[in-house]
Amino acid sequence: MRRNLLSTVMLLITALLATPACAQLYTGLSGLINTPSADMNEEGNAWVGCYYMNKHFTPGDDGGTSFAYDGKKYNTTDFYLAITPFRWIELSYAFTLMKTKMSGYEEPKYNAKDRYFSIKLNLVREGRYHPAIAIGSNDFIGSPTKRHSDGGNATGYFCNYYLALTKHFKFAGHDIGMNLAYRYCPNEYNRQWEGVVGGLTWRPKWVPDLRIIAEYTGNEVNVGMDCLLWKHLFLQATLQEGKYFSGGICFQVNLF
């Protein structure tokens, strides 16, 4: 009886998880959690969603830079629209809520936004013996490309440039993804995520559309999982440093 019940539950889960998907979901582009990959979303995919970011996830510190108010960082949420018009390019537009003091209110409110564009280009598609290769950038329009002598705090809170490699291996029906990237961050307040980054993904053979993630961001280790439900609803839940929750939800549709 218990075996039949377990089999039924597994079949229902498998039916709900319709199509493999991957996302660095706070930007709307494909990737891991806070690190990029060379995977690409399906051509024609469009995403609209939001992502809750704990105060450790956002750039800056408690010194009043970027996502801090009165010397203290705060949790926030971003919203984005992303599209994969061709299989070799992904584009997204995101804005992140920021706190400022409003006239007539004693406490700060989320009444400002930081806006930015992201782009990712697939240079080499994954083959039998070689990895996929991609380059990309977040918050690149109007942002610096070189380190500023004053600390680089002028623009581009989420600005970074990266080169990523990804290779998948099949083992006993499981899919293991290995991801390695180099990321350059020209601003001081997100420089802790600069350098060699990467992670592992696992799609278990029992539920192949569920993805379990472990990554190193250059500053901390994050773990999480994501999945696509009913072909359109994508969810991701993560623990930064194994203890600080961030997560998001988006609606996905293929326009082609």
PDB file of N, CA and C in Angstrom, residues 126-183:
ATOM      1  N   GLU A 126      27.181  23.441 -26.243  1.00  0.00           N
ATOM      2  CA  GLU A 126      27.771  22.258 -25.627  1.00  0.00           C
ATOM      3  C   GLU A 126      27.788  21.081 -26.594  1.00  0.00           C
ATOM      4  N   GLY A 127      28.912  20.381 -26.649  1.00  0.00           N
ATOM      5  CA  GLY A 127      29.053  19.198 -27.490  1.00  0.00           C
ATOM      6  C   GLY A 127      29.370  17.977 -26.652  1.00  0.00           C
ATOM      7  N   ARG A 128      29.589  16.889 -27.334  1.00  0.00           N
ATOM      8  CA  ARG A 128      29.850  15.634 -26.631  1.00  0.00           C
ATOM      9  C   ARG A 128      31.131  15.698 -25.804  1.00  0.00           C
ATOM     10  N   TYR A 129      32.140  16.386 -26.327  1.00  0.00           N
ATOM     11  CA  TYR A 129      33.435  16.405 -25.662  1.00  0.00           C
ATOM     12  C   TYR A 129      33.855  17.793 -25.176  1.00  0.00           C
ATOM     13  N   HIS A 130      33.041  18.801 -25.404  1.00  0.00           N
ATOM     14  CA  HIS A 130      33.440  20.142 -24.983  1.00  0.00           C
ATOM     15  C   HIS A 130      32.271  20.865 -24.312  1.00  0.00           C
ATOM     16  N   PRO A 131      32.587  21.818 -23.434  1.00  0.00           N
ATOM     17  CA  PRO A 131      31.533  22.541 -22.717  1.00  0.00           C
ATOM     18  C   PRO A 131      30.923  23.650 -23.554  1.00  0.00           C
ATOM     19  N   ALA A 132      29.760  24.110 -23.131  1.00  0.00           N
ATOM     20  CA  ALA A 132      29.198  25.341 -23.687  1.00  0.00           C
ATOM     21  C   ALA A 132      29.990  26.520 -23.133  1.00  0.00           C
ATOM     22  N   ILE A 133      30.099  27.575 -23.930  1.00  0.00           N
ATOM     23  CA  ILE A 133      30.806  28.782 -23.515  1.00  0.00           C
ATOM     24  C   ILE A 133      29.892  29.982 -23.744  1.00  0.00           C
ATOM     25  N   ALA A 134      29.800  30.853 -22.752  1.00  0.00           N
ATOM     26  CA  ALA A 134      28.958  32.047 -22.870  1.00  0.00           C
ATOM     27  C   ALA A 134      29.647  33.233 -22.217  1.00  0.00           C
ATOM     28  N   ILE A 135      29.329  34.425 -22.707  1.00  0.00           N
ATOM     29  CA  ILE A 135      29.758  35.664 -22.066  1.00  0.00           C
ATOM     30  C   ILE A 135      28.511  36.477 -21.764  1.00  0.00           C
ATOM     31  N   GLY A 136      28.614  37.354 -20.775  1.00  0.00           N
ATOM     32  CA  GLY A 136      27.449  38.158 -20.443  1.00  0.00           C
ATOM     33  C   GLY A 136      27.768  39.270 -19.470  1.00  0.00           C
ATOM     34  N   SER A 137      26.755  40.061 -19.191  1.00  0.00           N
ATOM     35  CA  SER A 137      26.915  41.167 -18.259  1.00  0.00           C
ATOM     36  C   SER A 137      25.563  41.550 -17.680  1.00  0.00           C
ATOM     37  N   ASN A 138      25.583  41.963 -16.429  1.00  0.00           N
ATOM     38  CA  ASN A 138      24.414  42.554 -15.773  1.00  0.00           C
ATOM     39  C   ASN A 138      24.699  44.026 -15.513  1.00  0.00           C
ATOM     40  N   ASP A 139      23.681  44.855 -15.659  1.00  0.00           N
ATOM     41  CA  ASP A 139      23.793  46.269 -15.311  1.00  0.00           C
ATOM     42  C   ASP A 139      24.953  46.945 -16.039  1.00  0.00           C
ATOM     43  N   PHE A 140      25.020  46.734 -17.357  1.00  0.00           N
ATOM     44  CA  PHE A 140      26.167  47.214 -18.122  1.00  0.00           C
ATOM     45  C   PHE A 140      25.960  48.581 -18.760  1.00  0.00           C
ATOM     46  N   ILE A 141      24.734  49.026 -18.939  1.00  0.00           N
ATOM     47  CA  ILE A 141      24.493  50.318 -19.587  1.00  0.00           C
ATOM     48  C   ILE A 141      24.747  51.458 -18.595  1.00  0.00           C
ATOM     49  N   GLY A 142      25.679  52.317 -18.926  1.00  0.00           N
ATOM     50  CA  GLY A 142      26.001  53.449 -18.060  1.00  0.00           C
ATOM     51  C   GLY A 142      26.863  53.085 -16.878  1.00  0.00           C
ATOM     52  N   SER A 143      27.334  51.827 -16.805  1.00  0.00           N
ATOM     53  CA  SER A 143      28.158  51.385 -15.682  1.00  0.00           C
ATOM     54  C   SER A 143      29.619  51.389 -16.077  1.00  0.00           C
ATOM     55  N   PRO A 144      30.513  51.464 -15.104  1.00  0.00           N
ATOM     56  CA  PRO A 144      31.943  51.488 -15.426  1.00  0.00           C
ATOM     57  C   PRO A 144      32.432  50.133 -15.900  1.00  0.00           C
ATOM     58  N   THR A 145      33.485  50.133 -16.691  1.00  0.00           N
ATOM     59  CA  THR A 145      34.141  48.891 -17.091  1.00  0.00           C
ATOM     60  C   THR A 145      35.490  48.741 -16.406  1.00  0.00           C
ATOM     61  N   LYS A 146      35.991  49.849 -15.817  1.00  0.00           N
ATOM     62  CA  LYS A 146      37.255  49.802 -15.096  1.00  0.00           C
ATOM     63  C   LYS A 146      37.034  50.251 -13.658  1.00  0.00           C
ATOM     64  N   ARG A 147      37.914  49.771 -12.756  1.00  0.00           N
ATOM     65  CA  ARG A 147      37.822  50.130 -11.350  1.00  0.00           C
ATOM     66  C   ARG A 147      38.017  51.623 -11.172  1.00  0.00           C
ATOM     67  N   HIS A 148      37.119  52.253 -10.418  1.00  0.00           N
ATOM     68  CA  HIS A 148      37.239  53.687 -10.173  1.00  0.00           C
ATOM     69  C   HIS A 148      38.268  53.958  -9.083  1.00  0.00           C
ATOM     70  N   SER A 149      39.004  55.055  -9.220  1.00  0.00           N
ATOM     71  CA  SER A 149      39.966  55.426  -8.188  1.00  0.00           C
ATOM     72  C   SER A 149      39.281  55.830  -6.890  1.00  0.00           C
ATOM     73  N   ASP A 150      37.994  56.253  -6.984  1.00  0.00           N
ATOM     74  CA  ASP A 150      37.269  56.657  -5.776  1.00  0.00           C
ATOM     75  C   ASP A 150      36.497  55.501  -5.160  1.00  0.00           C
ATOM     76  N   GLY A 151      36.755  54.282  -5.619  1.00  0.00           N
ATOM     77  CA  GLY A 151      36.036  53.130  -5.072  1.00  0.00           C
ATOM     78  C   GLY A 151      35.029  52.569  -6.037  1.00  0.00           C
ATOM     79  N   GLY A 152      34.731  53.264  -7.112  1.00  0.00           N
ATOM     80  CA  GLY A 152      33.832  52.719  -8.122  1.00  0.00           C
ATOM     81  C   GLY A 152      32.388  52.709  -7.720  1.00  0.00           C
ATOM     82  N   ASN A 153      31.942  53.690  -6.929  1.00  0.00           N
ATOM     83  CA  ASN A 153      30.585  53.680  -6.423  1.00  0.00           C
ATOM     84  C   ASN A 153      29.664  54.631  -7.170  1.00  0.00           C
ATOM     85  N   ALA A 154      29.965  54.911  -8.428  1.00  0.00           N
ATOM     86  CA  ALA A 154      29.175  55.893  -9.154  1.00  0.00           C
ATOM     87  C   ALA A 154      27.851  55.318  -9.638  1.00  0.00           C
ATOM     88  N   THR A 155      27.894  54.212 -10.363  1.00  0.00           N
ATOM     89  CA  THR A 155      26.686  53.631 -10.933  1.00  0.00           C
ATOM     90  C   THR A 155      26.829  52.120 -10.970  1.00  0.00           C
ATOM     91  N   GLY A 156      25.755  51.451 -11.338  1.00  0.00           N
ATOM     92  CA  GLY A 156      25.829  50.019 -11.584  1.00  0.00           C
ATOM     93  C   GLY A 156      25.938  49.168 -10.350  1.00  0.00           C
ATOM     94  N   TYR A 157      24.914  49.193  -9.505  1.00  0.00           N
ATOM     95  CA  TYR A 157      24.947  48.402  -8.281  1.00  0.00           C
ATOM     96  C   TYR A 157      25.187  46.927  -8.566  1.00  0.00           C
ATOM     97  N   PHE A 158      24.565  46.377  -9.623  1.00  0.00           N
ATOM     98  CA  PHE A 158      24.672  44.956  -9.937  1.00  0.00           C
ATOM     99  C   PHE A 158      25.650  44.688 -11.089  1.00  0.00           C
ATOM    100  N   CYS A 159      26.462  45.679 -11.436  1.00  0.00           N
ATOM    101  CA  CYS A 159      27.307  45.568 -12.616  1.00  0.00           C
ATOM    102  C   CYS A 159      28.348  44.460 -12.470  1.00  0.00           C
ATOM    103  N   ASN A 160      28.419  43.577 -13.472  1.00  0.00           N
ATOM    104  CA  ASN A 160      29.481  42.583 -13.571  1.00  0.00           C
ATOM    105  C   ASN A 160      29.570  42.086 -15.007  1.00  0.00           C
ATOM    106  N   TYR A 161      30.735  41.537 -15.355  1.00  0.00           N
ATOM    107  CA  TYR A 161      30.995  40.973 -16.677  1.00  0.00           C
ATOM    108  C   TYR A 161      31.579  39.582 -16.455  1.00  0.00           C
ATOM    109  N   TYR A 162      31.187  38.611 -17.281  1.00  0.00           N
ATOM    110  CA  TYR A 162      31.629  37.250 -16.996  1.00  0.00           C
ATOM    111  C   TYR A 162      31.826  36.419 -18.264  1.00  0.00           C
ATOM    112  N   LEU A 163      32.640  35.383 -18.086  1.00  0.00           N
ATOM    113  CA  LEU A 163      32.832  34.321 -19.061  1.00  0.00           C
ATOM    114  C   LEU A 163      32.519  33.017 -18.344  1.00  0.00           C
ATOM    115  N   ALA A 164      31.635  32.190 -18.912  1.00  0.00           N
ATOM    116  CA  ALA A 164      31.171  30.983 -18.230  1.00  0.00           C
ATOM    117  C   ALA A 164      31.295  29.759 -19.121  1.00  0.00           C
ATOM    118  N   LEU A 165      31.587  28.614 -18.494  1.00  0.00           N
ATOM    119  CA  LEU A 165      31.650  27.318 -19.166  1.00  0.00           C
ATOM    120  C   LEU A 165      30.766  26.333 -18.414  1.00  0.00           C
ATOM    121  N   THR A 166      30.023  25.513 -19.164  1.00  0.00           N
ATOM    122  CA  THR A 166      29.135  24.522 -18.561  1.00  0.00           C
ATOM    123  C   THR A 166      29.207  23.216 -19.337  1.00  0.00           C
ATOM    124  N   LYS A 167      29.317  22.117 -18.602  1.00  0.00           N
ATOM    125  CA  LYS A 167      29.303  20.781 -19.204  1.00  0.00           C
ATOM    126  C   LYS A 167      28.411  19.872 -18.371  1.00  0.00           C
ATOM    127  N   HIS A 168      27.531  19.116 -19.070  1.00  0.00           N
ATOM    128  CA  HIS A 168      26.625  18.180 -18.407  1.00  0.00           C
ATOM    129  C   HIS A 168      27.094  16.750 -18.630  1.00  0.00           C
ATOM    130  N   PHE A 169      26.926  15.936 -17.586  1.00  0.00           N
ATOM    131  CA  PHE A 169      27.297  14.529 -17.653  1.00  0.00           C
ATOM    132  C   PHE A 169      26.100  13.678 -17.232  1.00  0.00           C
ATOM    133  N   LYS A 170      25.875  12.590 -17.946  1.00  0.00           N
ATOM    134  CA  LYS A 170      24.814  11.653 -17.619  1.00  0.00           C
ATOM    135  C   LYS A 170      25.407  10.492 -16.835  1.00  0.00           C
ATOM    136  N   PHE A 171      24.779  10.164 -15.707  1.00  0.00           N
ATOM    137  CA  PHE A 171      25.259   9.070 -14.883  1.00  0.00           C
ATOM    138  C   PHE A 171      24.068   8.322 -14.270  1.00  0.00           C
ATOM    139  N   ALA A 172      23.859   7.097 -14.734  1.00  0.00           N
ATOM    140  CA  ALA A 172      22.782   6.241 -14.223  1.00  0.00           C
ATOM    141  C   ALA A 172      21.425   6.943 -14.276  1.00  0.00           C
ATOM    142  N   GLY A 173      21.194   7.718 -15.338  1.00  0.00           N
ATOM    143  CA  GLY A 173      19.921   8.414 -15.493  1.00  0.00           C
ATOM    144  C   GLY A 173      19.883   9.788 -14.857  1.00  0.00           C
ATOM    145  N   HIS A 174      20.905  10.154 -14.082  1.00  0.00           N
ATOM    146  CA  HIS A 174      20.984  11.474 -13.471  1.00  0.00           C
ATOM    147  C   HIS A 174      21.716  12.434 -14.407  1.00  0.00           C
ATOM    148  N   ASP A 175      21.438  13.720 -14.255  1.00  0.00           N
ATOM    149  CA  ASP A 175      22.134  14.752 -15.017  1.00  0.00           C
ATOM    150  C   ASP A 175      22.926  15.612 -14.046  1.00  0.00           C
ATOM    151  N   ILE A 176      24.251  15.603 -14.203  1.00  0.00           N
ATOM    152  CA  ILE A 176      25.130  16.408 -13.368  1.00  0.00           C
ATOM    153  C   ILE A 176      25.712  17.529 -14.214  1.00  0.00           C
ATOM    154  N   GLY A 177      25.479  18.769 -13.794  1.00  0.00           N
ATOM    155  CA  GLY A 177      26.010  19.921 -14.506  1.00  0.00           C
ATOM    156  C   GLY A 177      27.181  20.535 -13.748  1.00  0.00           C
ATOM    157  N   MET A 178      28.283  20.759 -14.455  1.00  0.00           N
ATOM    158  CA  MET A 178      29.460  21.396 -13.861  1.00  0.00           C
ATOM    159  C   MET A 178      29.640  22.770 -14.489  1.00  0.00           C
ATOM    160  N   ASN A 179      29.721  23.792 -13.650  1.00  0.00           N
ATOM    161  CA  ASN A 179      29.764  25.174 -14.119  1.00  0.00           C
ATOM    162  C   ASN A 179      30.975  25.894 -13.546  1.00  0.00           C
ATOM    163  N   LEU A 180      31.690  26.601 -14.419  1.00  0.00           N
ATOM    164  CA  LEU A 180      32.860  27.375 -14.003  1.00  0.00           C
ATOM    165  C   LEU A 180      32.808  28.713 -14.721  1.00  0.00           C
ATOM    166  N   ALA A 181      33.103  29.780 -13.998  1.00  0.00           N
ATOM    167  CA  ALA A 181      33.043  31.109 -14.603  1.00  0.00           C
ATOM    168  C   ALA A 181      34.077  32.023 -13.968  1.00  0.00           C
ATOM    169  N   TYR A 182      34.449  33.050 -14.724  1.00  0.00           N
ATOM    170  CA  TYR A 182      35.232  34.149 -14.155  1.00  0.00           C
ATOM    171  C   TYR A 182      34.379  35.407 -14.262  1.00  0.00           C
ATOM    172  N   ARG A 183      34.243  36.100 -13.137  1.00  0.00           N
ATOM    173  CA  ARG A 183      33.385  37.287 -13.090  1.00  0.00           C
ATOM    174  C   ARG A 183      34.209  38.498 -12.648  1.00  0.00           C
TER     175      ARG A 183
END
